[in-house]
Amino acid sequence: MSGTWVRGTAALLAALVAATALVGCSSNSGSRSKGGSTTVKSTKGTNRTSSARKATGKCADLEVSTGPGSPAGDGQQVLLIVFTNRGTAECTLAGYPGVRLDGADGLGWDIVRRQGADSPALTLRPQGKAAAALTYAPQPDGWEVRRLLVTPPDTTATRELAWPAGRVLLQDAATHPATHIGQVVAHG
């Protein structure tokens, strides 16, 4: 692993954590997951033309995967949810993904969105990436998560991934849970 990649990833994680630490919470939903990454094509899409760049539309061909995790302070961890444009044209992505954790006990937990100033739409070139930080509270004897369900912004196509981390502190009834999802930001 190159030092530049490690520093770049560390800088991205630090920026994501800092951005989510400055804002309040609101509720949202998400779902379970089974492994690696998955690509789903959305049936929705609109095209816009800009004089500054070629036509772009909503991202209809996204691969969703998990990236490296890191400590976030206060005993929390951050897991990156990475969105890769697998289409052949530029597309735009903005806002929050829907995220849900599903447990071994059959319980599903819709993760709250960490609210803040709206981020500008990102233009993703083919193979371009964006990421959202999922901040959670690990707990060795906590709730056993089996799957991570992710719905990219501006879509209804949910992707299922395996939960790549250990047990978590279940806070599904908390007013201000330690577990939350941030907005998508440029990645890589």
C-alpha positions as a printed NumPy array, in Angstrom:
array([[  0.   ,   0.   ,   0.   ],
       [  1.554,   3.314,  -0.983],
       [  2.047,   6.134,   1.499],
       [  0.181,   8.515,  -0.802],
       [ -2.882,   6.244,  -0.875],
       [ -2.835,   5.839,   2.907],
       [ -2.474,   9.611,   3.469],
       [ -5.203,  10.33 ,   0.898],
       [ -7.592,   7.832,   2.494],
       [ -6.783,   9.154,   5.964],
       [ -7.426,  12.733,   4.787],
       [-10.777,  11.732,   3.24 ],
       [-11.842,   9.937,   6.407],
       [-10.8  ,  12.905,   8.548],
       [-12.804,  15.276,   6.311],
       [-15.869,  13.017,   6.423],
       [-15.69 ,  12.672,  10.203],
       [-15.194,  16.415,  10.665],
       [-18.098,  17.236,   8.379],
       [-20.472,  14.878,  10.184],
       [-19.327,  16.049,  13.638],
       [-20.43 ,  19.639,  12.948],
       [-24.083,  18.924,  12.266],
       [-27.232,  17.497,  13.918],
       [-29.264,  14.305,  13.318],
       [-32.512,  13.36 ,  11.608],
       [-34.067,  10.001,  10.856],
       [-33.664,   7.875,   7.727],
       [-33.782,   4.256,   6.708],
       [-31.504,   1.553,   5.344],
       [-31.198,  -2.286,   5.197],
       [-29.245,  -5.613,   5.29 ],
       [-26.328,  -6.776,   3.172],
       [-24.319,  -9.693,   1.793],
       [-20.732,  -9.163,   0.776],
       [-18.314,  -7.171,  -1.312],
       [-19.905,  -4.912,  -3.84 ],
       [-22.904,  -4.916,  -6.089],
       [-23.939,  -3.015,  -9.194],
       [-27.555,  -2.076,  -9.892],
       [-28.93 ,  -0.052, -12.767],
       [-31.637,   2.467, -11.957],
       [-34.581,   2.897, -14.275],
       [-34.779,   6.597, -13.434],
       [-32.555,   9.231, -14.996],
       [-32.694,  12.723, -16.35 ],
       [-30.18 ,  14.453, -18.547],
       [-28.972,  18.004, -18.126],
       [-26.704,  19.925, -20.418],
       [-24.187,  22.466, -19.194],
       [-22.19 ,  24.772, -21.398],
       [-19.144,  24.075, -19.212],
       [-19.214,  20.304, -19.636],
       [-20.941,  17.545, -21.53 ],
       [-24.416,  16.308, -20.657],
       [-24.793,  14.646, -17.272],
       [-27.681,  12.95 , -15.533],
       [-28.389,  11.03 , -12.389],
       [-26.105,   8.061, -11.862],
       [-27.944,   5.04 , -13.234],
       [-25.118,   2.478, -13.195],
       [-23.449,   2.583,  -9.778],
       [-21.383,  -0.058,  -8.06 ],
       [-21.685,   0.089,  -4.281],
       [-18.919,  -1.293,  -2.06 ],
       [-17.397,  -0.737,   1.334],
       [-14.032,   0.906,   1.721],
       [-11.52 ,   0.92 ,   4.545],
       [-12.684,   1.694,   8.048],
       [-10.973,   3.852,  10.635],
       [-11.413,   5.171,  14.182],
       [-13.615,   8.27 ,  14.463],
       [-12.98 ,   9.254,  18.081],
       [-15.119,   8.73 ,  21.164],
       [-14.918,   4.968,  20.579],
       [-16.698,   5.217,  17.221],
       [-15.595,   3.763,  13.883],
       [-16.147,   5.001,  10.325],
       [-16.878,   2.674,   7.424],
       [-16.779,   4.175,   3.93 ],
       [-19.591,   3.317,   1.555],
       [-18.125,   3.838,  -1.92 ],
       [-20.141,   4.59 ,  -5.083],
       [-18.386,   3.966,  -8.438],
       [-19.846,   5.147, -11.747],
       [-19.796,   2.043, -13.964],
       [-21.604,   3.848, -16.78 ],
       [-20.001,   5.147, -19.964],
       [-20.952,   8.806, -19.386],
       [-20.561,  11.376, -16.634],
       [-23.353,  11.443, -14.058],
       [-24.301,  13.454, -10.986],
       [-24.717,  12.281,  -7.403],
       [-25.713,  14.37 ,  -4.372],
       [-27.235,  13.952,  -0.934],
       [-27.458,  11.031,   1.438],
       [-27.687,   7.316,   0.746],
       [-30.336,   5.31 ,   2.559],
       [-28.659,   2.793,   4.891],
       [-30.127,  -0.089,   6.874],
       [-28.415,  -2.635,   9.088],
       [-30.068,  -6.042,   9.446],
       [-29.209,  -8.223,  12.399],
       [-28.867, -11.943,  12.973],
       [-31.97 , -11.66 ,  15.188],
       [-34.115, -10.493,  12.245],
       [-34.261,  -6.879,  13.43 ],
       [-33.662,  -4.113,  10.881],
       [-32.275,  -0.689,  11.854],
       [-32.725,   2.303,   9.559],
       [-29.723,   4.578,  10.075],
       [-30.251,   8.308,  10.655],
       [-28.819,  10.863,   8.25 ],
       [-26.333,  13.299,   9.69 ],
       [-27.818,  16.651,   8.683],
       [-25.876,  19.691,   7.572],
       [-25.585,  22.119,   4.737],
       [-26.48 ,  20.488,   1.432],
       [-23.442,  19.408,  -0.467],
       [-23.155,  20.357,  -4.121],
       [-23.876,  17.709,  -6.726],
       [-20.794,  15.692,  -7.632],
       [-20.015,  14.96 , -11.259],
       [-18.638,  11.442, -11.573],
       [-16.74 ,  10.536, -14.713],
       [-16.902,   6.91 , -15.85 ],
       [-15.117,   4.909, -13.113],
       [-15.257,   8.009, -10.863],
       [-15.978,   7.534,  -7.165],
       [-17.849,   9.175,  -4.319],
       [-18.187,   7.982,  -0.731],
       [-20.361,   8.469,   2.337],
       [-19.122,   7.889,   5.889],
       [-21.114,   5.468,   8.03 ],
       [-20.167,   6.254,  11.627],
       [-21.059,   3.53 ,  14.146],
       [-20.336,   2.466,  17.72 ],
       [-18.669,  -0.957,  17.924],
       [-19.484,  -3.105,  20.941],
       [-17.883,  -6.574,  21.311],
       [-20.931,  -8.048,  23.075],
       [-23.411,  -5.897,  21.113],
       [-25.883,  -6.472,  18.307],
       [-24.764,  -8.867,  15.576],
       [-25.188,  -7.241,  12.163],
       [-25.475,  -9.564,   9.148],
       [-26.199,  -7.276,   6.207],
       [-25.842,  -3.695,   5.063],
       [-28.466,  -2.37 ,   2.629],
       [-27.585,   0.804,   0.751],
       [-29.809,   2.884,  -1.514],
       [-27.735,   5.485,  -3.404],
       [-29.084,   9.058,  -3.468],
       [-31.728,   9.776,  -6.144],
       [-32.464,   6.076,  -6.707],
       [-34.755,   3.376,  -5.389],
       [-32.372,   0.531,  -6.265],
       [-31.122,  -0.95 ,  -2.985],
       [-27.835,  -2.838,  -2.899],
       [-27.127,  -5.599,  -0.411],
       [-23.636,  -6.007,   1.049],
       [-22.186,  -8.189,   3.773],
       [-21.498,  -6.298,   6.995],
       [-17.684,  -6.091,   7.05 ],
       [-17.281,  -5.145,  10.714],
       [-18.09 ,  -6.68 ,  14.092],
       [-20.95 ,  -6.229,  16.519],
       [-22.366,  -2.752,  17.151],
       [-24.16 ,  -0.851,  19.882],
       [-27.846,  -0.998,  18.892],
       [-29.37 ,   2.472,  19.283],
       [-32.452,   2.154,  17.125],
       [-34.599,   4.097,  19.632],
       [-32.   ,   6.758,  20.524],
       [-32.751,  10.438,  19.936],
       [-29.13 ,  11.157,  18.956],
       [-27.564,   7.806,  18.087],
       [-23.808,   7.428,  17.656],
       [-24.525,   5.602,  14.393],
       [-25.315,   7.84 ,  11.392],
       [-24.63 ,   8.244,   7.665],
       [-23.109,  11.342,   6.071],
       [-23.596,  12.924,   2.649],
       [-21.73 ,  11.688,  -0.413],
       [-18.427,  13.457,  -1.079],
       [-15.74 ,  13.081,  -3.723],
       [-13.508,  10.018,  -3.183],
       [-10.21 ,   8.979,  -4.702]])
